[in-house]
Tab-separated table of C-alpha atoms in Angstrom:
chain	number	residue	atom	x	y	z
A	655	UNK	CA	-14.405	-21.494	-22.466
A	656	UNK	CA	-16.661	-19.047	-23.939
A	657	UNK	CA	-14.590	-16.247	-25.640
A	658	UNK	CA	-16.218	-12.381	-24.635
A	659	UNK	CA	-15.489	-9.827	-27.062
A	660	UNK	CA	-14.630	-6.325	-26.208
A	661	UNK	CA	-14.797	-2.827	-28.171
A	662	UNK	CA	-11.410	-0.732	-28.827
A	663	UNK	CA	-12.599	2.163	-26.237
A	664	UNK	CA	-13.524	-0.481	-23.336
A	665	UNK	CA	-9.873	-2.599	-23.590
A	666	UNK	CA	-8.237	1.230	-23.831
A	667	UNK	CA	-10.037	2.898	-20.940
A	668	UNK	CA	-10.198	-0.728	-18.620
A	669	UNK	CA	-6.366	-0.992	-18.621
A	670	UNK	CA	-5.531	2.349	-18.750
A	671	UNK	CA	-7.528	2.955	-15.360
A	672	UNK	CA	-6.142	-0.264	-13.939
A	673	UNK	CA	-2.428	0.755	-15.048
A	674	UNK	CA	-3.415	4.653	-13.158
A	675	UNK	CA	-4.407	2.883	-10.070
A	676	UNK	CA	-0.973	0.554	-9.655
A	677	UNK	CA	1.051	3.742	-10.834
A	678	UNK	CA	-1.318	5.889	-7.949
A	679	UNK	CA	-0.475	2.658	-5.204
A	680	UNK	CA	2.831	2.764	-5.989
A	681	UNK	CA	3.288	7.027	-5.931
A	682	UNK	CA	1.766	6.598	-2.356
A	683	UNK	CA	3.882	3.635	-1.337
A	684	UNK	CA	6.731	5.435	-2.158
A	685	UNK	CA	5.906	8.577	-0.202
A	686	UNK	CA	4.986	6.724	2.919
A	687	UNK	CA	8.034	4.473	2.583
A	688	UNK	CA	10.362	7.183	1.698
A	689	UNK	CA	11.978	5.334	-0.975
A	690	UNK	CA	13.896	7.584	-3.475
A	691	UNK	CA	13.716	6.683	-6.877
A	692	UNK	CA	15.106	9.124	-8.676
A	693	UNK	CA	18.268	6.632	-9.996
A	694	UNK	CA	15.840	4.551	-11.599
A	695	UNK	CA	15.053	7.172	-14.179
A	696	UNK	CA	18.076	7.770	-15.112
A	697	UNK	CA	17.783	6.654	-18.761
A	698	UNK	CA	21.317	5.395	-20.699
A	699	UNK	CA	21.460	3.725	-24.247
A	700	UNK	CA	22.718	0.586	-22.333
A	701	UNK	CA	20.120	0.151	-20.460
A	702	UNK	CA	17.353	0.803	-22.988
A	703	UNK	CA	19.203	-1.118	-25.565
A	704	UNK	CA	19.241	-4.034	-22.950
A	705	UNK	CA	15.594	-3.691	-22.326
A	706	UNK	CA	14.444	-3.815	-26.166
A	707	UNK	CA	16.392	-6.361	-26.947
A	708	UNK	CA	15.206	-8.438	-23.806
A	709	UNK	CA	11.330	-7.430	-24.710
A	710	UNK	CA	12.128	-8.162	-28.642
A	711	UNK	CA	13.771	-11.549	-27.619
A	712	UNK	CA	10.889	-12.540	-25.350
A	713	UNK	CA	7.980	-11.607	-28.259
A	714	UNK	CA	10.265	-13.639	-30.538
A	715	UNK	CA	10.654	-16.667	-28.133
A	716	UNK	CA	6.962	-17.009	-27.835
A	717	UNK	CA	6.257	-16.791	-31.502
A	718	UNK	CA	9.117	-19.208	-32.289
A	719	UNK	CA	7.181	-22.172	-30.081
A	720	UNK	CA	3.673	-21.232	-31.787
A	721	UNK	CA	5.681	-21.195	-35.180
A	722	UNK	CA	7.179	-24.591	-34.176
A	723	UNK	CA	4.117	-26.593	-32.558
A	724	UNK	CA	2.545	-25.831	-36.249
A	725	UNK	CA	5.320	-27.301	-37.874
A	726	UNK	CA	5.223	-30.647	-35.507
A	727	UNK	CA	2.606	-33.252	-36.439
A	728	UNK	CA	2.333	-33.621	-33.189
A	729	UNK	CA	3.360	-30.747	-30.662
A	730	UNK	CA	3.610	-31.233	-27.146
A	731	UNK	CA	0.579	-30.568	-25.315
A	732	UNK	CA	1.831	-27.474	-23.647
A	733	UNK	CA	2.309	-25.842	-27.021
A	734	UNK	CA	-1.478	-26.818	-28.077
A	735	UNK	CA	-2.533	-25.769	-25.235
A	736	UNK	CA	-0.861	-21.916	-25.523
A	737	UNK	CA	-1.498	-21.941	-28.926
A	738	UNK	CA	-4.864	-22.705	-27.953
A	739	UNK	CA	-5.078	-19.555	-25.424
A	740	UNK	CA	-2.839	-17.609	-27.863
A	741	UNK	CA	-5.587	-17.850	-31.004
A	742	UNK	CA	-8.810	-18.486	-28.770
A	743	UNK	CA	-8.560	-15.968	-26.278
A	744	UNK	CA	-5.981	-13.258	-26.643
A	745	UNK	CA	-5.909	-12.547	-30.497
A	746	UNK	CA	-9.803	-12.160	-30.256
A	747	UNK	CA	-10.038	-9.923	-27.489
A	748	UNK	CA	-7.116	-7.600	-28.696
A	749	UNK	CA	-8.278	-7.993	-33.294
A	750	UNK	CA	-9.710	-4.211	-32.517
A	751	UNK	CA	-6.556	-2.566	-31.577
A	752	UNK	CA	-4.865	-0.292	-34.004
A	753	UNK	CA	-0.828	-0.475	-33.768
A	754	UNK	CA	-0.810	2.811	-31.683
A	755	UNK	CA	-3.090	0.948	-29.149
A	756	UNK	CA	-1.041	-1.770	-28.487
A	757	UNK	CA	2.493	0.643	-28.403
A	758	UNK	CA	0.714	3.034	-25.851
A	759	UNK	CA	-0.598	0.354	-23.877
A	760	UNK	CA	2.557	-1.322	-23.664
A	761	UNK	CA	4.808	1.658	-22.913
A	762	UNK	CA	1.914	2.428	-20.132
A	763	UNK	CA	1.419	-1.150	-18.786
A	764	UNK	CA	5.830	-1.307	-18.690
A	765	UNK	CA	6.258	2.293	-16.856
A	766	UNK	CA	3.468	2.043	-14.164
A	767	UNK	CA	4.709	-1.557	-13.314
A	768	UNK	CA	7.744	-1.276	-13.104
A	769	UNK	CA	7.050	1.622	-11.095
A	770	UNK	CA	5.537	-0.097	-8.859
């Protein structure tokens, strides 16, 4: 598969404009449904403690079996394979993020879908 690179400004503004329209969806979803939704904002230590240390455990999960599959002389050909995607598609398209990039698209991409 041919692998298309992408500047900084056109990953930013593509899924920040795709992350505005599902939050936008949603907003009118819930006014036509009627839902309420003001308990799920209710923010407690518990429940953000739960949710970095389920996000934390999931990045670490994932970088465990990449970690491992190097380690095997012969991995499994699921791990090639998403080691394969991992280094051949994904790292590529997101090299020209800075650290703030990837933390605001993150805390965007998690609020407007779970929004939604």
């Amino acid at each position: 598969m041919q692998s298309r690179s992408f500047d900084r400004v056109t990953i930013m503004n593509i899924t920040l404009v795709l992350e505005a329209a599902l939050l936008l969806i949603a907003t009118f979803w819930v006014q036509i449904a009627q839902i309420d939704l003001t308990h799920a904002f209710k923010l407690s230590r518990h429940g953000l403690f739960i949710g970095l240390i389920s996000g934390c455990g999931t990045a670490f999960s994932g970088f465990l079996i990449i970690w491992l599959g190097r380690l095997l002389k012969t991995p499994p050909k699921w791990i090639t394979a998403l080691s394969k995607i991992v280094f051949e598609e994904v790292a590529p398209l997101f090299s020209s993020l800075k650290m703030v990039d990837i933390i605001l698209l993150a805390a965007t991409s998690g609020f407007c879908e779970e929004v939604f």
